[in-house]
Amino acid sequence: MPKEIDSTIFHTYDAERASNNCSCGRHASQAAHDDEPQRQLQVRAQDPEQLSNDVVEESVMRALFPQAEQRRDFLRAVGINTARAAIASMFPLGALQAMAQEKNGAIEKKDLKIGFIAITCAAPLIMADPLGFYKKQGLNVSLNKTAGWALIRDKMINKEHDASHFLSPMPLAMSMGVGSNPVQMRVATIQNINGQAITLHVKHKDKRDPKQWKGFKFAVPFEYSMHNFLLRYYLAEHGLDPDRDVQIRVTPPPEMVANLRAGNIDGFLGPDPFNQRAVYDEVGFIHILSKEIWDGHPCCAFGMSEDFVKQNPNTFAALFRAVLTAAAMARDPANRSLVAKVISPAAYLNQPETVVEQVLTGRFADGLGNVKNVPGRADFDPVPWDSMAVWILSQMKRWGYVKGEVDYKGISERVLLLTDAKKYMKELGQPVPDGAYRKYKIMGKEFDPAKAETYVNSFAIKRTT
């Protein structure tokens, strides 16, 4: 009888593997165990179809048997070949086949450079590379890790990157010529919703009331960021003027924890995994998740210039499908541990897998001695709602980043490609929502996108006159 061999990257059929974060018992050291996924990913990158299949097999196995002990008992009972046959019968191959290139046009530009910042928000566009989703679309993508958001903006304006990971407000500001020369940008998808937090230095554990924060120094990743606008909103709702009562400084996300440790800042409203990394390093605690400020808020986006879309319509469609497919996979809670494993290595986030997994699963230590379970701490709903852009524009107006009348509806619809998103979601068999303008509740206050100017004027603390 031939020996049964488990050749998958995640050792899906290894009955002796331990729980998700422990040694499997087959390596000389824990470091070797931890390094293996990256080595295997490099091998599998030469065969993206096999890599995609590995991921699907592991996803199905974990969905069927969520507990490691259940998986071990099942595999010991039936063996690798029988288990593999059972899993194969459940493959969602339709979704993978739907990624095949459209027949109505050839790819205009196959070799692409995509910029990203090493944060969990970028999970869909990052994982689409090692999992072979770009290659499935006939694209040869080079993911370029970039140091900060100003550099992301400049590389897009200078056409050094073909497409990019953006903070959601950035394409709006760039299109309007706010903070840079005007270049019309288009947003294909929202990369993630939620996924931020206010993190404070451990020395401030006795200052949980924002009214105690006068004189604090806070970091945000960029002026044109949800982080800046949500921090300002939160402070103002607690009676603090963000321009007069505290200092808000721009700090690249990878430098936030170091600045907190050094005492250069008292806290930050930043992207994950750096909130969790501050807890992991015992230098900070999570004061509040951004989900608790506005549940479902946009964070980052994926986009490109209008010129790129016009000149490369089939390439654009292929990119859209690849990222939407990755987003659908990332949205499934059963896949979050896998996503953490894929995006944690040095080429991408360069973070401890346990830190990234805490963010993505929503089971995390808060730095105050508690272990919390918040499944929606980060999510990957890709729909670029026009009303999200209207809210962002309202905050740009509120805090004086733009002056005079603002064409909220016109600018939003010019930048966000909601119709295209719905088209390609339908093509891929994904649920397609109705409408374009949703109302939101932000710290208990309703935002009606049809009344944006009234909303701006309703705040006591603002820079408008």
Coordinates of C-alpha atoms in Angstrom, one line a residue:
M1 CA 0.0 0.0 0.0
P2 CA 1.5 3.4 -1.0
K3 CA 2.5 5.7 1.8
E4 CA 0.1 8.6 2.3
I5 CA 1.8 12.0 1.9
D6 CA 0.6 15.4 3.0
S7 CA 2.2 17.8 0.6
T8 CA 0.0 20.9 1.3
I9 CA 1.7 24.0 2.5
F10 CA -0.3 24.1 5.7
H11 CA 0.0 20.4 6.5
T12 CA -3.8 20.1 6.3
Y13 CA -3.7 16.4 6.6
D14 CA -1.1 16.0 9.2
A15 CA -2.9 14.3 12.1
E16 CA 0.0 14.9 14.5
R17 CA 0.2 18.7 14.0
A18 CA -0.7 20.6 17.2
S19 CA -2.9 23.6 17.7
N20 CA -2.6 26.6 15.3
N21 CA 0.1 28.5 17.2
C22 CA 2.2 25.6 18.5
S23 CA 5.1 23.5 17.1
C24 CA 4.0 20.6 14.9
G25 CA 6.8 18.4 16.2
R26 CA 8.5 18.0 12.9
H27 CA 11.1 20.8 13.0
A28 CA 14.4 21.2 14.8
S29 CA 13.3 24.4 16.4
Q30 CA 10.3 26.7 16.7
A31 CA 12.1 29.2 14.5
A32 CA 12.3 26.6 11.7
H33 CA 8.7 25.8 12.2
D34 CA 7.7 29.5 11.9
D35 CA 9.9 30.0 8.8
E36 CA 8.4 27.1 6.9
P37 CA 5.3 28.8 5.6
Q38 CA 7.4 31.5 4.0
R39 CA 9.7 29.0 2.4
Q40 CA 6.8 27.0 1.1
L41 CA 5.1 30.1 -0.2
Q42 CA 8.2 30.9 -2.3
V43 CA 8.0 27.4 -3.8
R44 CA 4.2 27.5 -4.3
A45 CA 4.5 31.0 -6.0
Q46 CA 5.8 29.0 -9.0
D47 CA 2.6 27.1 -9.1
P48 CA -0.2 29.5 -8.0
E49 CA -3.0 27.0 -8.9
Q50 CA -1.6 24.5 -6.5
L51 CA -1.2 27.2 -3.8
S52 CA -4.8 28.3 -4.3
N53 CA -5.9 24.7 -3.9
D54 CA -3.9 24.3 -0.7
V55 CA -5.6 27.3 0.8
V56 CA -9.0 26.1 -0.1
E57 CA -8.3 22.6 1.3
E58 CA -7.2 24.1 4.6
S59 CA -10.2 26.5 4.7
V60 CA -12.6 23.7 4.2
M61 CA -10.9 21.5 6.8
R62 CA -11.0 24.2 9.4
A63 CA -14.6 25.0 8.6
L64 CA -15.6 21.3 9.1
F65 CA -13.4 20.8 12.2
P66 CA -12.8 24.2 13.9
Q67 CA -10.9 22.6 16.9
A68 CA -7.5 21.1 16.4
E69 CA -8.4 18.0 18.4
Q70 CA -11.4 17.3 16.1
R71 CA -9.2 17.5 13.1
R72 CA -6.6 15.2 14.6
D73 CA -9.3 12.6 15.5
F74 CA -10.8 12.7 12.1
L75 CA -7.5 12.4 10.2
R76 CA -6.3 9.5 12.5
A77 CA -9.5 7.7 11.8
V78 CA -9.7 8.0 8.0
G79 CA -6.2 8.7 6.8
I80 CA -4.9 11.3 4.4
N81 CA -6.2 9.9 1.1
T82 CA -9.8 9.5 2.4
A83 CA -9.7 12.9 4.0
R84 CA -8.4 14.5 0.9
A85 CA -11.1 12.9 -1.2
A86 CA -13.7 14.2 1.2
I87 CA -12.3 17.7 1.1
A88 CA -12.0 17.7 -2.7
S89 CA -15.7 16.9 -3.0
M90 CA -16.4 20.2 -1.2
F91 CA -14.0 22.5 -3.0
P92 CA -15.7 25.9 -4.0
L93 CA -14.2 25.6 -7.5
G94 CA -16.8 27.8 -9.0
A95 CA -15.3 30.8 -7.3
L96 CA -11.8 30.0 -8.5
Q97 CA -13.0 29.3 -12.1
A98 CA -14.8 32.7 -12.1
M99 CA -11.5 34.3 -11.8
A100 CA -10.6 33.2 -15.3
Q101 CA -9.9 36.1 -17.6
E102 CA -12.7 37.7 -19.5
K103 CA -12.9 36.6 -23.2
N104 CA -13.8 40.0 -24.6
G105 CA -10.4 41.6 -24.5
A106 CA -6.7 40.9 -24.0
I107 CA -4.7 42.3 -21.0
E108 CA -3.1 45.5 -22.1
K109 CA -0.4 45.6 -19.4
K110 CA 0.6 42.4 -17.7
D111 CA 3.5 43.6 -15.6
L112 CA 2.3 45.8 -12.9
K113 CA 3.7 47.6 -9.8
I114 CA 1.3 47.9 -6.8
G115 CA 2.3 50.0 -3.8
F116 CA 1.3 49.0 -0.3
I117 CA 1.9 49.9 3.4
A118 CA 2.6 47.0 5.7
I119 CA -0.6 46.9 7.7
T120 CA -3.5 44.4 8.0
C121 CA -5.8 46.8 6.0
A122 CA -4.0 45.7 2.8
A123 CA -4.7 42.0 3.4
P124 CA -6.7 41.5 0.2
L125 CA -4.3 43.1 -2.2
I126 CA -1.3 41.4 -0.4
M127 CA -2.7 37.9 -0.2
A128 CA -3.8 38.0 -3.9
D129 CA -0.1 37.8 -4.7
P130 CA 1.2 34.7 -2.8
L131 CA -2.1 32.9 -3.3
G132 CA -1.9 33.4 -7.1
F133 CA -5.0 35.4 -7.6
Y134 CA -3.2 38.0 -9.8
K135 CA -1.6 35.2 -11.9
K136 CA -5.0 33.6 -12.4
Q137 CA -6.0 36.8 -14.1
G138 CA -3.0 36.8 -16.3
L139 CA -1.2 39.5 -14.4
N140 CA 2.4 39.6 -13.2
V141 CA 2.3 41.8 -10.1
S142 CA 5.2 43.2 -8.2
L143 CA 4.1 44.3 -4.7
N144 CA 6.2 47.3 -3.6
K145 CA 6.3 47.8 0.2
T146 CA 6.4 51.6 0.7
A147 CA 7.6 53.5 3.7
G148 CA 4.8 56.1 4.2
W149 CA 1.6 57.5 2.7
A150 CA 3.2 60.7 1.3
L151 CA 5.5 58.4 -0.7
I152 CA 2.5 56.3 -1.8
R153 CA 0.8 59.5 -3.1
D154 CA 3.9 60.7 -4.9
K155 CA 4.6 57.4 -6.6
M156 CA 1.1 57.3 -7.9
I157 CA 1.2 60.9 -9.2
N158 CA 4.6 60.2 -10.8
K159 CA 3.3 56.9 -12.3
E160 CA 5.9 54.8 -10.6
H161 CA 3.1 52.6 -9.3
D162 CA 0.2 51.4 -11.6
A163 CA -2.2 50.9 -8.7
S164 CA -2.0 51.3 -5.0
H165 CA -3.2 50.7 -1.5
F166 CA -4.6 54.0 -0.3
L167 CA -6.1 55.5 2.8
S168 CA -9.7 56.0 1.8
P169 CA -9.5 59.8 1.9
M170 CA -6.4 60.0 -0.2
P171 CA -7.9 59.5 -3.7
L172 CA -10.5 62.2 -2.9
A173 CA -7.9 64.6 -1.8
M174 CA -5.6 63.8 -4.7
S175 CA -8.5 64.2 -7.2
M176 CA -9.3 67.6 -5.7
G177 CA -5.7 68.8 -5.6
V178 CA -5.8 69.0 -1.8
G179 CA -2.3 68.6 -0.4
S180 CA -0.8 67.8 -3.9
N181 CA -1.3 68.6 -7.6
P182 CA -4.7 67.4 -8.8
V183 CA -4.7 63.9 -10.4
Q184 CA -8.0 62.2 -10.9
M185 CA -8.0 58.9 -9.0
R186 CA -10.5 56.1 -9.0
V187 CA -11.3 53.7 -6.1
A188 CA -12.0 50.2 -7.2
T189 CA -12.7 48.7 -3.7
I190 CA -12.6 49.5 -0.1
Q191 CA -9.8 47.2 1.2
N192 CA -11.1 47.0 4.8
I193 CA -13.6 48.4 7.2
N194 CA -12.9 49.0 10.9
G195 CA -9.4 47.8 11.8
Q196 CA -8.1 50.8 13.7
A197 CA -7.9 51.7 17.4
I198 CA -6.8 54.4 19.8
T199 CA -3.8 53.1 21.7
L200 CA -2.4 54.9 24.7
H201 CA 1.0 54.5 26.5
V202 CA 0.8 52.2 29.5
K203 CA 1.6 55.1 31.8
H204 CA -1.8 56.5 31.0
K205 CA -3.9 53.5 32.3
D206 CA -5.4 55.8 34.9
K207 CA -6.5 58.3 32.2
R208 CA -9.3 56.5 30.4
D209 CA -11.5 59.6 30.2
P210 CA -10.6 61.7 27.2
K211 CA -11.3 64.9 29.2
Q212 CA -8.0 64.1 30.9
W213 CA -6.0 64.2 27.6
K214 CA -5.4 67.9 27.3
G215 CA -1.8 68.4 26.3
F216 CA -1.4 64.9 24.9
K217 CA 0.5 64.2 21.8
F218 CA -1.1 61.8 19.3
A219 CA 0.1 60.3 16.1
V220 CA -2.0 59.5 13.0
P221 CA -0.6 58.0 9.8
F222 CA -1.5 60.9 7.4
E223 CA -3.6 64.1 7.3
Y224 CA -5.9 62.6 4.7
S225 CA -6.8 59.5 6.7
M226 CA -9.8 58.0 8.4
H227 CA -7.5 57.8 11.4
N228 CA -7.1 61.6 11.6
F229 CA -10.8 62.3 11.0
L230 CA -12.0 59.6 13.5
L231 CA -9.5 60.8 16.2
R232 CA -10.7 64.4 15.6
Y233 CA -14.3 63.3 15.8
Y234 CA -13.8 61.3 19.0
L235 CA -11.9 64.1 20.7
A236 CA -14.4 66.8 19.7
E237 CA -17.3 64.6 21.0
H238 CA -15.6 64.6 24.4
G239 CA -15.2 68.4 24.3
L240 CA -11.6 68.6 23.2
D241 CA -10.5 70.8 20.3
P242 CA -8.1 68.6 18.3
D243 CA -6.2 71.7 17.0
R244 CA -5.9 73.5 20.3
D245 CA -6.1 71.0 23.2
V246 CA -3.9 68.3 21.9
Q247 CA -1.1 67.9 19.3
I248 CA -1.7 65.6 16.3
R249 CA 1.4 64.7 14.3
V250 CA 1.8 62.5 11.2
T251 CA 3.9 59.4 11.9
P252 CA 4.3 56.4 9.5
P253 CA 2.6 53.4 10.9
P254 CA 5.7 51.3 11.3
E255 CA 7.2 54.0 13.6
M256 CA 4.2 54.4 15.9
V257 CA 5.1 51.8 18.4
A258 CA 8.7 52.9 18.7
N259 CA 7.6 56.5 19.2
L260 CA 5.1 55.3 21.9
R261 CA 7.9 53.4 23.6
A262 CA 10.2 56.4 23.5
G263 CA 7.6 58.6 25.1
N264 CA 7.5 60.9 22.0
I265 CA 3.7 60.5 21.9
D266 CA 1.1 59.7 24.4
G267 CA -1.0 57.6 22.0
F268 CA -2.0 57.1 18.5
L269 CA -5.0 56.3 16.4
G270 CA -3.4 53.9 14.0
P271 CA -3.9 51.0 11.8
D272 CA -3.5 47.4 12.9
P273 CA -1.4 45.4 13.6
F274 CA 0.4 48.2 15.4
N275 CA -2.3 48.7 18.1
Q276 CA -1.9 45.0 18.9
R277 CA 1.9 45.2 18.5
A278 CA 2.0 47.9 21.2
V279 CA 0.1 45.5 23.5
Y280 CA 2.4 42.6 22.5
D281 CA 5.4 44.7 23.3
E282 CA 3.8 45.8 26.6
V283 CA 4.2 49.5 25.8
G284 CA 0.6 50.4 25.2
F285 CA -3.0 49.4 25.8
I286 CA -6.1 49.6 23.5
H287 CA -8.3 52.4 24.7
I288 CA -11.1 51.9 22.1
L289 CA -11.5 50.2 18.8
S290 CA -12.5 52.4 15.9
K291 CA -15.4 49.9 15.4
E292 CA -16.8 51.3 18.6
I293 CA -16.7 54.9 17.2
W294 CA -18.3 53.9 13.8
D295 CA -19.0 50.3 13.1
G296 CA -18.4 49.6 9.5
H297 CA -16.3 52.7 8.7
P298 CA -14.0 52.6 5.7
C299 CA -10.3 52.5 6.4
C300 CA -8.2 51.7 3.3
A301 CA -8.9 51.5 -0.4
F302 CA -7.5 50.0 -3.6
G303 CA -7.3 52.3 -6.6
M304 CA -5.5 53.7 -9.6
S305 CA -5.5 56.8 -11.8
E306 CA -8.4 57.5 -14.2
D307 CA -5.8 57.5 -17.0
F308 CA -4.8 53.9 -16.1
V309 CA -8.4 52.8 -16.2
K310 CA -9.0 54.4 -19.6
Q311 CA -5.8 53.1 -21.1
N312 CA -6.0 49.6 -19.7
P313 CA -9.7 48.6 -19.3
N314 CA -9.0 44.8 -19.4
T315 CA -6.1 45.0 -17.0
F316 CA -8.2 47.1 -14.7
A317 CA -11.0 44.5 -14.8
A318 CA -8.5 41.7 -14.1
L319 CA -7.1 43.6 -11.1
F320 CA -10.7 44.3 -9.9
R321 CA -11.5 40.5 -10.0
A322 CA -8.3 39.4 -8.3
V323 CA -8.8 41.8 -5.4
L324 CA -12.5 41.1 -5.0
T325 CA -11.8 37.4 -4.9
A326 CA -9.2 37.9 -2.2
A327 CA -11.6 40.1 -0.2
A328 CA -14.2 37.5 -0.3
M329 CA -11.8 34.9 1.1
A330 CA -10.6 37.4 3.8
R331 CA -14.1 38.2 4.9
D332 CA -14.8 34.5 5.9
P333 CA -14.0 34.2 9.6
A334 CA -12.9 30.6 8.9
N335 CA -10.0 31.9 6.8
R336 CA -8.7 34.5 9.2
S337 CA -5.9 32.4 10.7
L338 CA -4.8 31.4 7.2
V339 CA -4.8 35.0 6.1
A340 CA -2.6 35.9 9.1
K341 CA -0.2 33.2 8.2
V342 CA 0.0 34.4 4.6
I343 CA 0.5 38.1 5.2
S344 CA 2.7 38.0 8.3
P345 CA 6.1 37.1 6.7
A346 CA 8.9 39.6 6.2
A347 CA 8.0 40.2 2.6
Y348 CA 4.7 41.6 3.7
L349 CA 3.8 42.8 7.2
N350 CA 7.0 41.4 8.9
Q351 CA 5.0 40.9 12.2
P352 CA 4.6 38.0 14.6
E353 CA 1.8 35.8 13.3
T354 CA 0.1 35.7 16.7
V355 CA -0.2 39.6 16.6
V356 CA -1.8 39.6 13.2
E357 CA -4.0 36.6 14.1
Q358 CA -5.3 38.4 17.2
V359 CA -6.3 41.4 15.0
L360 CA -8.0 39.3 12.2
T361 CA -9.8 36.9 14.5
G362 CA -10.9 39.5 17.0
R363 CA -9.7 37.5 19.9
F364 CA -7.1 39.7 21.5
A365 CA -5.4 41.0 24.7
D366 CA -6.2 44.6 25.3
G367 CA -3.2 45.5 27.5
L368 CA -5.3 46.0 30.5
G369 CA -5.4 42.4 31.6
N370 CA -8.4 41.4 29.5
V371 CA -8.9 39.0 26.6
K372 CA -11.6 40.3 24.3
N373 CA -13.6 38.7 21.6
V374 CA -14.7 41.2 18.9
P375 CA -15.1 39.3 15.6
G376 CA -15.7 42.5 13.6
R377 CA -12.6 44.2 14.9
A378 CA -11.4 44.1 11.2
D379 CA -13.4 43.1 8.2
F380 CA -13.0 43.3 4.4
D381 CA -16.2 44.4 2.9
P382 CA -15.1 45.8 -0.5
V383 CA -18.1 47.9 -1.4
P384 CA -17.1 51.5 -2.1
W385 CA -20.3 53.3 -0.9
D386 CA -20.6 56.8 -2.2
S387 CA -21.9 57.8 1.2
M388 CA -18.6 56.9 2.7
A389 CA -16.9 59.5 0.5
V390 CA -19.5 62.1 1.4
W391 CA -18.7 61.6 5.1
I392 CA -15.0 62.0 4.4
L393 CA -15.6 65.2 2.4
S394 CA -17.8 66.5 5.3
Q395 CA -14.8 66.1 7.7
M396 CA -12.4 67.7 5.3
K397 CA -14.8 70.7 5.2
R398 CA -15.3 70.6 9.0
W399 CA -11.6 70.8 9.8
G400 CA -10.7 73.4 7.1
Y401 CA -8.9 71.1 4.6
V402 CA -11.3 72.4 1.9
K403 CA -12.9 75.8 1.8
G404 CA -16.1 77.0 0.2
E405 CA -18.8 74.9 -1.4
V406 CA -18.2 71.2 -1.8
D407 CA -19.8 69.1 -4.5
Y408 CA -20.3 66.1 -2.2
K409 CA -22.2 63.9 -4.6
G410 CA -20.3 64.8 -7.7
I411 CA -16.8 64.3 -6.2
S412 CA -17.9 61.0 -4.5
E413 CA -19.3 59.5 -7.7
R414 CA -16.4 60.7 -9.8
V415 CA -13.8 58.9 -7.5
L416 CA -15.6 55.8 -6.3
L417 CA -16.3 53.0 -8.8
L418 CA -19.4 51.6 -7.1
T419 CA -21.1 50.5 -10.3
D420 CA -18.0 48.6 -11.4
A421 CA -17.7 47.0 -8.0
K422 CA -21.2 45.7 -8.2
K423 CA -20.7 44.4 -11.7
Y424 CA -17.6 42.4 -10.9
M425 CA -19.0 41.2 -7.6
K426 CA -22.0 39.8 -9.5
E427 CA -19.7 38.2 -12.1
L428 CA -17.9 36.4 -9.3
G429 CA -21.1 35.2 -7.7
Q430 CA -20.7 37.5 -4.7
P431 CA -23.7 39.2 -3.0
V432 CA -24.4 42.5 -4.5
P433 CA -26.0 45.2 -2.3
D434 CA -28.6 47.7 -3.4
G435 CA -28.2 51.5 -3.4
A436 CA -25.3 53.9 -3.2
Y437 CA -26.0 56.2 -0.2
R438 CA -26.4 54.8 3.2
K439 CA -27.0 56.6 6.5
Y440 CA -24.6 55.9 9.4
K441 CA -24.5 56.2 13.1
I442 CA -21.2 57.6 14.4
M443 CA -21.0 57.8 18.2
G444 CA -24.8 57.9 18.3
K445 CA -25.1 60.8 15.8
E446 CA -26.8 60.1 12.5
F447 CA -25.1 61.0 9.3
D448 CA -27.4 61.5 6.3
P449 CA -25.4 61.9 3.1
A450 CA -28.2 63.9 1.5
K451 CA -27.7 66.6 4.2
A452 CA -23.9 66.8 4.4
E453 CA -23.6 70.6 4.7
T454 CA -26.2 70.6 7.5
Y455 CA -24.2 67.9 9.2
V456 CA -21.0 69.9 9.1
N457 CA -22.7 73.0 10.5
S458 CA -24.2 71.0 13.4
F459 CA -20.9 70.6 15.2
A460 CA -19.9 73.0 17.9
I461 CA -16.2 72.3 17.4
K462 CA -15.1 72.9 13.8
R463 CA -12.9 75.1 11.7
T464 CA -15.6 76.4 9.3
T465 CA -16.9 79.9 9.7

